[in-house]
Amino acid sequence: MNINGSEKLASLKNKKVEKILDEYITLLKPASVTILNDSEKDQEYIKQLAVKNNEEKPLKMEGHTIHYDSPKDQGRDLVNTRVLVKPGVQLGKAIKTTDREEGLKEVFEIMDGIMEGKEMLVKFYCLGPHNSKFSLPAMQITDSAYVLHSEDILYRQGFDMFKELDDFFLFVHSAGKLENGVCVDIDKRRVYMDLDEERVFTVNNQYAGNSVGLKKLALRLAISKANKEDWLCEHMFLMGAKRKGRITYFTGAFPSACGKTSTAMIPGQSIIGDDIAYIRPDEEGYARGVNVEQGIFGIIADVNPKDDPLIYKTLTSPREIIFSNVLVQEDIPYWLNMGKDLPSEGTNFIGKWKKGMTVDGKEVLAAHKNARFCLRISELENVDENLHNPEGVRIRGFIYGGRDSDTNPPLLQSLSWAHGVYIGASVESETTAAALGKEGVRKHNPMSNVEFLVVPLGVYIENHLKFGEGLDVPPLIFSTNYFLKEDGEFLNAKTDKKVWLMWMEGRVHEEFGALETPIGFIPKYEDLKKLFEMVFSKAYTKNNYEEQFSIKTGKLLERLDRIEEIYKVEEDIPQMFHDHLEQQRERLKDAQKKLGDVISPFKFE
Ligand code: SPV
Ligand code: MN
């Protein structure tokens, strides 16, 4: 086999890498192999290859390209994404598993010869900042230049780390057969995780949540590692909240498509990351976190000049951006709710598109709800100066968000660390287009991480409890709900999240009081009134407050019962979790008896 760039391989002097290459060249049977290093030249090669292979097409604006995924590959595949387990290993109900031997046999059969006639690409990256205790090296093998182009944007380069190294994550991907640059063998799509060997095999897909090894596949391997080593690997953004000339860092876990990126991008604040954080204790007893990534693979629907001015501006100016699954007309990208009228025809993920078109009796929208943009965080005006700091930043607050139309108030603070872990572990959210399946179904999503968990829930929760207990100054824990509705209308403007953030920041610095309710602390009316006035020059009425912050004991108790049902069947859930559930039930029942089914927040003054 002729290997392009074999001198690069030789310079690594890495026997394990060489062995892996031999193994997968034999299995995948590519026509050629190209080894890439961190150079600009190799990054440019990949960009051009993505266009040459038809996986991307240049758009009108300099640096912009469009990539389409198959209509059947527009979100993460929850059915065929599995953890390979040895006989006897139980991971619990939330996690899909396959017997390791059978799974490996199955996926190796699919992979046998899958790269025939294709170029195998090999590249090395670093998860987390360089030269840091957070850094984890990762090797990527793929036949998709789109995947590598995405990784060159989203991750830090890591070639040099592979000199003298034999402990790293491995991702082996093939998009399989392509037609017009789009993969077609979707029925043979598999994403199999082999935790024992810290490697993932993913085939017959291109949607980045399935294909890009360093994203959700590395998240799963790192969750396994973190839970063995007592740190946290979370599906969390990382941002700086700015007030009174100071900066205070928060992480936030939100289910996909529930306002995570737009929270990380609140105007006037700074962003470190929008998706995945590694968090470790520091010597002074604080939690420290880094962004695993250096780019954003963000949902583009709803990005408009009013709600997300910064991202909108960035997306509509020249720079390196991969758009995916949007509508394109005359080489200009359009997406849903972008604040202007969309053309009535163009090209999208189904091919030629015209307004009103249906497929299987369902109208095809101009762009997919899960259409995305991919760019470097350094391209954003609000990039935080600590993006690449090897020490990370001190995290003072965790935020758990969910999509909940009728139960939780917009904002809460937990009564303690352990109560906060209970709150995070009982997040319920209505499903969205980011994962394949029905939308709008209430689903339990602990720490918004359920789709990525590879350790039993009990282990995961225990690790959280221990983590906070081991800190002198644990982050405060908050929960938010941007999606509360009354008579079908949202009770909050999308931009209100800025006020919630300012309140949380003030709580960290002990500048605001709070009201204690059965489910946690809520803000006082006067503080919110002042903040709305200060931030938006907007009146916040007692009526607004009452509608949003009433404690709905009846609905909350129903929710608690649902959560209890789920945890009943999970093994080894720490007793502390059950205690918090029981205490919360008692408090709610008590309040219900005394004050009714829906309690005005003023009653807690
Ligand atoms: C998410 O859906 O949570 C994402 C995008 O961040 S991906 O997981 O890559 O599909
Ligand atoms: Mn995500």
XYZ file of C-alpha atoms and ligand atoms in Angstrom:
616
model
C 0.000 0.000 0.000
C 1.352 3.403 -0.972
C 1.001 5.759 1.971
C 1.002 9.483 1.187
C 2.880 11.267 3.923
C 4.624 8.127 5.180
C 7.496 10.360 6.357
C 5.054 11.989 8.799
C 4.130 8.590 10.118
C 7.806 7.682 10.463
C 8.476 10.898 12.391
C 5.957 9.865 15.031
C 7.846 6.665 15.822
C 4.596 5.362 17.277
C 4.306 1.589 17.105
C 0.703 1.580 18.257
C -0.359 4.021 15.534
C 1.471 1.908 12.942
C -0.209 -1.259 14.156
C -3.645 0.381 14.047
C -3.003 1.574 10.509
C -1.966 -1.895 9.336
C -5.061 -3.373 10.898
C -7.544 -0.923 9.371
C -5.906 -0.762 5.963
C -6.357 -4.540 5.825
C -9.962 -4.328 6.961
C -11.203 -1.232 5.106
C -9.210 -1.849 1.885
C -8.840 1.769 0.755
C -7.345 2.592 -2.652
C -4.894 4.967 -0.989
C -3.930 6.285 2.435
C -3.032 9.864 3.367
C -1.433 10.801 6.678
C -2.008 14.401 7.682
C -0.269 16.583 10.207
C -1.211 19.936 11.729
C 0.141 22.076 8.886
C -1.879 24.730 7.061
C -1.021 22.844 3.884
C -2.714 19.668 5.129
C -5.734 21.602 6.358
C -6.034 23.263 2.967
C -5.744 19.856 1.289
C -8.733 18.586 3.289
C -10.841 21.645 2.495
C -10.236 21.178 -1.200
C -10.786 17.437 -1.023
C -14.214 17.934 0.576
C -15.208 20.002 -2.467
C -13.532 17.653 -4.944
C -15.390 14.667 -3.430
C -18.667 16.603 -3.618
C -19.213 16.431 0.137
C -19.150 20.230 0.213
C -19.835 22.937 -2.344
C -18.493 26.480 -2.184
C -21.083 29.197 -1.563
C -21.000 32.779 -2.731
C -19.296 34.243 0.313
C -15.600 33.548 0.748
C -14.887 30.581 3.019
C -18.512 29.394 3.125
C -19.421 25.895 1.971
C -22.581 23.800 2.075
C -22.768 20.122 3.036
C -25.871 17.951 2.818
C -26.632 14.838 4.826
C -29.017 12.174 3.636
C -32.685 12.977 4.438
C -32.510 9.913 6.724
C -29.342 11.090 8.483
C -30.402 14.472 9.838
C -29.801 13.824 13.524
C -28.108 11.486 15.940
C -29.099 7.847 15.474
C -30.290 6.700 18.884
C -31.231 3.207 17.721
C -27.965 2.066 16.178
C -25.658 3.864 18.594
C -24.587 1.259 21.110
C -22.127 0.544 23.834
C -20.409 -2.815 23.362
C -20.485 -4.761 26.597
C -18.988 -8.018 27.768
C -21.385 -10.696 29.037
C -22.772 -9.879 32.467
C -22.151 -6.121 32.289
C -25.317 -4.130 33.101
C -25.427 -0.432 32.288
C -29.067 0.232 33.120
C -32.213 1.055 31.203
C -31.141 4.384 29.738
C -28.225 2.903 27.778
C -28.463 0.846 24.595
C -25.956 -1.972 24.537
C -24.870 -4.818 22.275
C -22.820 -7.848 23.185
C -19.201 -6.877 22.526
C -18.172 -9.920 20.510
C -21.324 -9.865 18.378
C -21.171 -6.101 17.890
C -17.535 -6.161 16.803
C -18.233 -9.028 14.410
C -21.206 -7.198 12.921
C -19.494 -3.856 12.495
C -16.266 -5.395 11.141
C -18.344 -7.216 8.536
C -19.925 -3.930 7.472
C -16.507 -2.262 7.490
C -14.836 -5.006 5.435
C -13.832 -3.336 2.171
C -15.996 -0.278 2.836
C -13.223 2.052 1.610
C -12.642 0.231 -1.678
C -11.778 2.823 -4.336
C -11.558 5.546 -1.676
C -8.834 7.527 0.054
C -8.324 6.772 3.723
C -7.495 9.902 5.713
C -5.627 9.781 9.014
C -5.303 12.697 11.382
C -4.438 13.492 15.008
C -6.144 15.893 17.392
C -6.193 17.117 20.967
C -9.390 17.212 23.021
C -9.153 20.150 25.420
C -6.398 22.793 25.452
C -2.793 21.827 24.689
C -0.283 21.118 27.458
C -2.933 20.766 30.057
C -4.002 18.120 32.538
C -7.303 18.239 30.669
C -5.838 17.300 27.227
C -6.778 13.958 25.702
C -5.249 12.863 22.397
C -7.412 11.371 19.656
C -6.666 9.634 16.365
C -9.209 9.836 13.543
C -9.418 7.520 10.544
C -12.095 8.383 7.979
C -12.846 8.449 4.255
C -14.849 11.651 4.611
C -13.041 14.919 3.968
C -16.156 16.662 5.342
C -15.576 14.927 8.683
C -11.929 16.009 8.795
C -12.758 19.522 7.634
C -15.306 19.745 10.464
C -12.712 18.447 12.920
C -10.105 20.939 11.731
C -12.596 23.672 12.612
C -13.981 22.170 15.800
C -10.875 20.687 17.475
C -7.305 21.559 18.299
C -4.593 19.941 16.221
C -2.637 17.179 17.993
C -0.028 15.567 15.735
C 2.939 16.250 18.030
C 1.225 14.671 21.012
C 1.453 11.306 19.302
C 5.210 11.136 19.600
C 5.875 8.633 22.382
C 2.249 8.029 23.211
C 0.194 4.895 23.400
C -2.840 5.991 25.364
C -5.342 7.740 23.108
C -8.885 7.585 21.765
C -9.385 6.041 18.326
C -12.246 6.799 15.944
C -12.742 4.824 12.769
C -15.352 6.216 10.386
C -16.545 5.531 6.881
C -19.381 7.353 5.131
C -19.702 4.226 2.979
C -21.141 4.514 -0.509
C -21.750 8.078 -1.675
C -24.102 9.432 -4.333
C -23.574 13.097 -5.174
C -21.376 13.293 -2.106
C -24.126 12.017 0.216
C -24.013 8.626 1.933
C -26.725 6.203 0.925
C -26.412 2.951 2.876
C -28.241 4.360 5.876
C -29.827 1.021 6.745
C -26.314 -0.177 7.541
C -25.553 2.818 9.761
C -23.851 1.789 13.018
C -22.126 3.694 15.827
C -20.497 1.166 18.154
C -18.488 2.154 21.185
C -15.832 -0.129 22.544
C -15.056 1.372 25.947
C -12.561 -1.376 26.823
C -10.251 -0.289 24.018
C -11.285 3.406 24.017
C -12.310 3.257 20.356
C -15.457 3.902 18.346
C -16.519 2.483 14.982
C -19.026 4.533 13.014
C -20.161 3.730 9.494
C -22.627 4.728 6.779
C -23.338 8.169 8.098
C -22.202 11.761 7.636
C -24.344 13.799 10.055
C -21.662 15.166 12.383
C -23.346 13.947 15.573
C -22.896 10.414 14.201
C -19.703 10.744 12.180
C -17.343 13.259 13.806
C -15.385 11.110 16.228
C -14.218 13.877 18.479
C -17.705 15.189 19.156
C -20.342 12.928 20.667
C -18.306 9.743 20.283
C -15.364 11.123 22.264
C -17.862 12.532 24.754
C -18.952 8.991 25.522
C -15.421 7.631 25.869
C -14.512 10.569 28.110
C -17.591 10.050 30.304
C -16.379 6.522 30.913
C -12.895 7.797 31.760
C -14.108 10.677 33.953
C -16.293 8.402 36.016
C -13.336 6.128 36.707
C -11.035 9.033 37.564
C -13.400 11.237 39.618
C -13.775 14.227 37.344
C -16.764 15.322 35.267
C -17.273 15.134 31.532
C -20.463 17.012 30.772
C -22.703 18.000 27.871
C -22.222 21.620 28.922
C -21.425 25.019 27.499
C -18.872 27.188 29.269
C -19.254 30.958 29.351
C -18.309 34.094 31.223
C -21.050 36.261 32.728
C -20.028 39.894 32.934
C -21.385 42.292 35.496
C -19.916 45.139 37.528
C -16.602 44.862 35.711
C -16.006 41.253 36.795
C -16.310 37.935 35.006
C -17.863 34.819 36.514
C -17.856 31.493 34.690
C -20.857 29.210 34.320
C -21.396 25.874 32.654
C -24.817 24.833 31.423
C -26.295 21.505 30.408
C -29.272 21.724 28.100
C -30.756 19.000 25.918
C -29.975 19.555 22.243
C -31.978 22.360 20.644
C -33.123 23.879 23.944
C -31.263 27.189 23.884
C -27.789 25.989 24.849
C -25.781 27.792 22.184
C -27.851 30.958 22.499
C -27.294 30.982 26.269
C -23.554 30.624 25.722
C -23.881 33.563 23.295
C -25.931 35.992 25.386
C -24.965 39.496 24.230
C -22.432 41.267 26.403
C -20.978 38.033 27.849
C -18.085 35.865 26.631
C -18.011 32.341 25.279
C -15.535 29.528 25.841
C -17.631 26.644 24.543
C -21.160 25.676 23.597
C -21.291 21.887 23.901
C -18.862 19.817 25.969
C -16.819 20.616 29.088
C -14.279 18.682 31.126
C -14.357 19.728 34.786
C -11.793 18.955 37.491
C -11.133 20.204 41.024
C -8.293 22.688 41.468
C -5.846 23.084 44.333
C -7.870 25.838 46.006
C -10.988 23.703 46.169
C -12.859 25.213 43.206
C -14.115 23.459 40.092
C -12.167 24.245 36.919
C -13.359 23.624 33.419
C -12.242 23.732 29.807
C -13.951 23.497 26.473
C -13.090 20.200 24.859
C -13.623 21.866 21.475
C -12.572 25.108 19.814
C -15.526 25.475 17.477
C -19.295 25.415 17.335
C -21.501 22.971 15.457
C -24.624 24.945 16.189
C -28.262 24.804 15.206
C -28.901 27.502 12.649
C -32.728 27.574 12.763
C -33.955 30.634 14.666
C -30.620 32.453 14.393
C -31.816 35.925 13.447
C -30.576 39.485 13.995
C -33.004 40.055 16.868
C -32.497 36.898 18.976
C -28.861 36.045 18.207
C -27.302 39.202 16.725
C -23.704 38.090 17.150
C -24.028 34.675 15.543
C -26.151 36.151 12.759
C -23.507 38.731 11.962
C -20.786 36.089 12.031
C -22.733 33.759 9.738
C -23.360 36.452 7.175
C -19.789 37.621 6.714
C -16.819 35.993 4.990
C -14.917 33.406 7.045
C -14.538 29.621 7.142
C -17.999 28.165 7.789
C -19.592 24.857 6.829
C -23.364 25.172 6.556
C -25.316 21.931 6.582
C -28.843 21.067 5.492
C -29.946 24.658 4.830
C -31.692 25.945 1.689
C -29.375 27.303 -0.985
C -30.411 29.551 -3.821
C -27.910 31.256 -6.100
C -25.170 30.081 -3.745
C -26.666 31.918 -0.770
C -27.717 29.927 2.345
C -31.147 30.382 3.957
C -32.536 28.830 7.116
C -35.719 28.718 9.174
C -36.727 31.828 11.078
C -33.683 33.828 9.992
C -35.612 37.068 10.199
C -36.343 37.440 6.501
C -38.459 35.825 3.794
C -37.021 32.663 2.305
C -36.971 31.957 -1.443
C -39.794 29.703 -2.611
C -37.384 27.343 -4.341
C -33.782 26.238 -4.230
C -31.713 23.229 -3.203
C -31.821 21.584 0.192
C -31.178 18.181 1.761
C -33.803 16.511 -0.434
C -32.321 17.976 -3.644
C -34.361 20.440 -5.701
C -36.925 22.000 -3.400
C -40.070 24.064 -3.983
C -42.351 25.593 -1.377
C -45.291 23.307 -0.530
C -43.491 20.125 -1.625
C -44.391 16.996 0.299
C -42.585 13.720 0.919
C -44.671 10.823 2.317
C -47.555 13.263 2.763
C -45.525 15.630 4.950
C -44.516 19.108 3.873
C -40.760 19.503 3.494
C -39.635 22.758 5.071
C -37.184 25.002 3.239
C -34.354 23.967 5.545
C -34.075 21.236 8.163
C -34.908 22.159 11.758
C -31.602 20.558 12.735
C -29.626 22.351 9.993
C -26.297 23.531 11.398
C -23.331 25.845 11.042
C -19.763 24.913 11.886
C -17.184 27.574 12.735
C -14.275 28.379 15.044
C -15.063 30.155 18.306
C -12.121 32.464 17.608
C -14.248 33.896 14.769
C -16.718 35.294 17.286
C -16.441 38.810 18.675
C -17.346 37.564 22.148
C -14.660 34.870 22.379
C -13.340 34.630 25.940
C -9.635 35.268 26.515
C -9.330 31.930 28.361
C -10.534 29.762 25.471
C -7.163 28.006 25.224
C -5.961 28.474 28.801
C -4.437 25.127 29.848
C -5.559 25.789 33.442
C -9.173 26.283 32.375
C -11.392 28.680 34.313
C -13.021 28.570 37.729
C -16.656 27.554 37.448
C -19.008 29.212 39.931
C -22.365 27.977 38.664
C -23.891 24.969 36.893
C -27.117 25.559 34.986
C -29.494 22.733 34.081
C -32.046 23.613 31.426
C -34.919 21.697 29.925
C -37.816 22.191 27.527
C -40.862 22.122 29.730
C -44.073 23.841 28.733
C -46.060 23.606 31.947
C -44.259 22.585 35.146
C -40.949 24.183 36.169
C -40.518 27.939 36.730
C -38.058 29.803 34.465
C -35.363 29.929 37.122
C -34.448 28.123 40.351
C -31.442 27.677 42.588
C -30.943 24.396 44.393
C -31.028 24.250 48.174
C -27.606 22.560 48.305
C -25.072 20.758 46.094
C -26.774 17.399 46.652
C -30.203 18.896 45.974
C -28.723 20.381 42.799
C -27.481 16.968 41.718
C -31.011 15.710 42.339
C -32.390 18.563 40.180
C -29.923 17.797 37.370
C -30.647 14.100 37.575
C -34.375 14.691 37.270
C -34.392 17.010 34.233
C -37.270 16.211 31.949
C -37.376 17.694 28.494
C -39.569 17.592 25.426
C -37.717 15.951 22.498
C -36.423 17.975 19.519
C -35.151 17.469 15.976
C -31.515 17.023 17.085
C -32.095 13.304 17.564
C -34.036 11.125 15.144
C -37.512 10.241 16.416
C -40.729 11.935 17.407
C -40.567 15.551 18.567
C -42.296 17.042 21.601
C -42.357 13.919 23.760
C -41.470 14.422 27.437
C -38.303 12.500 28.140
C -36.188 12.090 31.237
C -32.765 13.543 30.475
C -30.431 13.545 33.512
C -27.882 16.361 33.257
C -28.973 16.590 29.569
C -26.450 13.858 29.086
C -28.673 10.789 28.882
C -28.073 10.142 25.200
C -24.348 9.985 25.857
C -24.197 8.048 29.107
C -22.067 4.916 29.011
C -21.916 4.295 32.737
C -24.860 3.295 34.934
C -26.916 6.263 36.149
C -26.108 5.358 39.756
C -22.360 5.611 39.097
C -22.828 8.881 37.250
C -24.910 10.454 40.031
C -22.576 9.189 42.737
C -19.643 10.741 40.871
C -21.445 14.107 40.820
C -22.252 13.938 44.514
C -18.650 13.095 45.370
C -17.281 15.765 43.062
C -19.150 18.609 44.772
C -18.559 17.265 48.253
C -14.823 17.223 47.578
C -14.761 20.950 46.752
C -14.425 23.809 49.235
C -16.423 26.134 46.989
C -18.679 24.011 44.802
C -20.490 25.763 41.963
C -24.021 26.879 42.824
C -26.565 24.819 40.938
C -29.418 26.448 39.015
C -32.149 25.239 36.746
C -33.765 27.203 33.933
C -36.785 26.665 31.724
C -37.140 28.987 28.742
C -40.188 27.213 27.399
C -42.979 27.801 29.900
C -46.288 28.437 28.147
C -49.751 29.702 29.010
C -52.587 29.147 26.511
C -50.053 28.063 23.902
C -47.991 31.273 24.199
C -44.482 31.442 25.655
C -44.431 33.355 28.928
C -40.929 34.677 28.345
C -39.159 36.459 25.542
C -36.126 34.534 24.243
C -33.891 37.337 25.412
C -35.091 37.103 29.056
C -32.349 34.562 29.689
C -29.951 37.472 30.082
C -31.833 38.588 33.200
C -31.769 35.049 34.601
C -28.011 34.914 34.027
C -27.468 38.252 35.764
C -29.464 37.002 38.754
C -27.391 33.809 38.926
C -24.209 35.866 38.725
C -25.453 38.042 41.567
C -26.275 34.969 43.654
C -22.699 33.706 43.266
C -21.508 37.016 44.690
C -24.187 37.003 47.392
C -25.773 40.191 46.105
C -29.383 39.044 45.791
C -31.703 37.451 48.297
C -34.075 34.652 47.320
C -37.337 33.027 48.349
C -37.261 29.453 49.544
C -39.918 27.269 47.925
C -40.423 23.484 48.144
C -38.369 22.997 44.954
C -35.550 25.464 45.573
C -34.787 29.195 45.798
C -36.490 31.558 43.374
C -35.674 35.222 42.714
C -37.489 38.002 44.542
C -39.816 40.135 42.481
C -38.018 43.388 43.288
C -34.663 42.038 42.083
C -36.079 40.829 38.777
C -37.941 44.111 38.305
C -34.674 46.026 38.730
C -32.778 43.661 36.450
C -35.384 43.854 33.655
C -35.288 47.631 33.948
C -31.491 47.711 33.917
C -30.886 45.145 31.169
C -33.761 45.862 28.786
C -35.380 49.069 30.114
C -38.422 46.854 30.282
C -41.227 46.842 32.822
C -41.564 43.535 34.648
C -44.960 43.414 36.301
C -46.124 41.572 39.375
C -48.427 39.756 37.031
C -45.499 38.577 34.859
C -43.731 37.353 37.954
C -46.751 35.557 39.298
C -47.502 33.820 35.992
C -43.906 32.682 35.611
C -42.871 31.826 39.154
C -45.987 30.263 40.649
C -45.196 26.890 42.183
C -47.428 24.285 40.582
C -47.490 21.692 43.313
C -49.886 19.351 41.494
C -47.879 19.214 38.289
C -44.592 19.068 40.185
C -45.823 16.084 42.184
C -46.877 14.301 38.997
C -43.425 14.934 37.589
C -41.827 13.636 40.728
C -43.820 10.409 40.408
C -42.596 9.999 36.819
C -38.994 10.487 37.914
C -39.440 8.051 40.776
C -40.736 5.375 38.382
C -37.596 5.730 36.269
C -35.207 5.543 39.196
C -37.031 2.626 40.803
C -35.731 0.254 38.149
C -32.176 1.598 38.094
C -29.696 -0.233 40.275
C -27.330 1.303 42.806
C -28.776 4.802 42.810
C -27.200 6.567 45.812
C -29.520 6.736 48.817
C -28.984 10.493 48.879
C -30.911 10.777 45.598
C -33.906 8.909 47.023
C -33.746 11.030 50.175
C -33.892 14.250 48.178
C -36.776 12.951 46.134
C -38.695 12.010 49.268
C -37.935 15.330 50.987
C -39.049 17.257 47.923
C -42.281 15.253 47.835
C -42.947 16.012 51.509
C -42.315 19.723 51.003
C -44.574 19.832 47.948
C -47.373 17.905 49.636
C -47.183 20.146 52.655
C -47.357 23.265 50.537
C -50.189 21.830 48.451
C -52.206 21.130 51.565
C -51.645 24.595 52.997
C -51.619 26.758 49.886
C -53.137 24.799 47.004
C -52.265 23.453 43.573
C -50.807 26.647 42.164
C -49.059 28.876 44.683
C -48.222 32.512 44.019
C -44.515 33.221 44.604
C -45.540 36.149 46.848
C -46.787 33.566 49.338
C -43.160 32.555 50.010
C -42.072 36.045 51.082
C -26.368 17.992 19.996
O -27.313 17.534 19.334
O -26.341 17.964 21.234
C -25.250 18.616 19.310
C -25.063 18.325 17.915
O -24.471 19.275 19.941
S -24.632 16.693 17.652
O -24.561 16.004 18.916
O -23.350 16.705 17.006
O -25.663 16.121 16.836
Mn -24.658 18.781 22.069
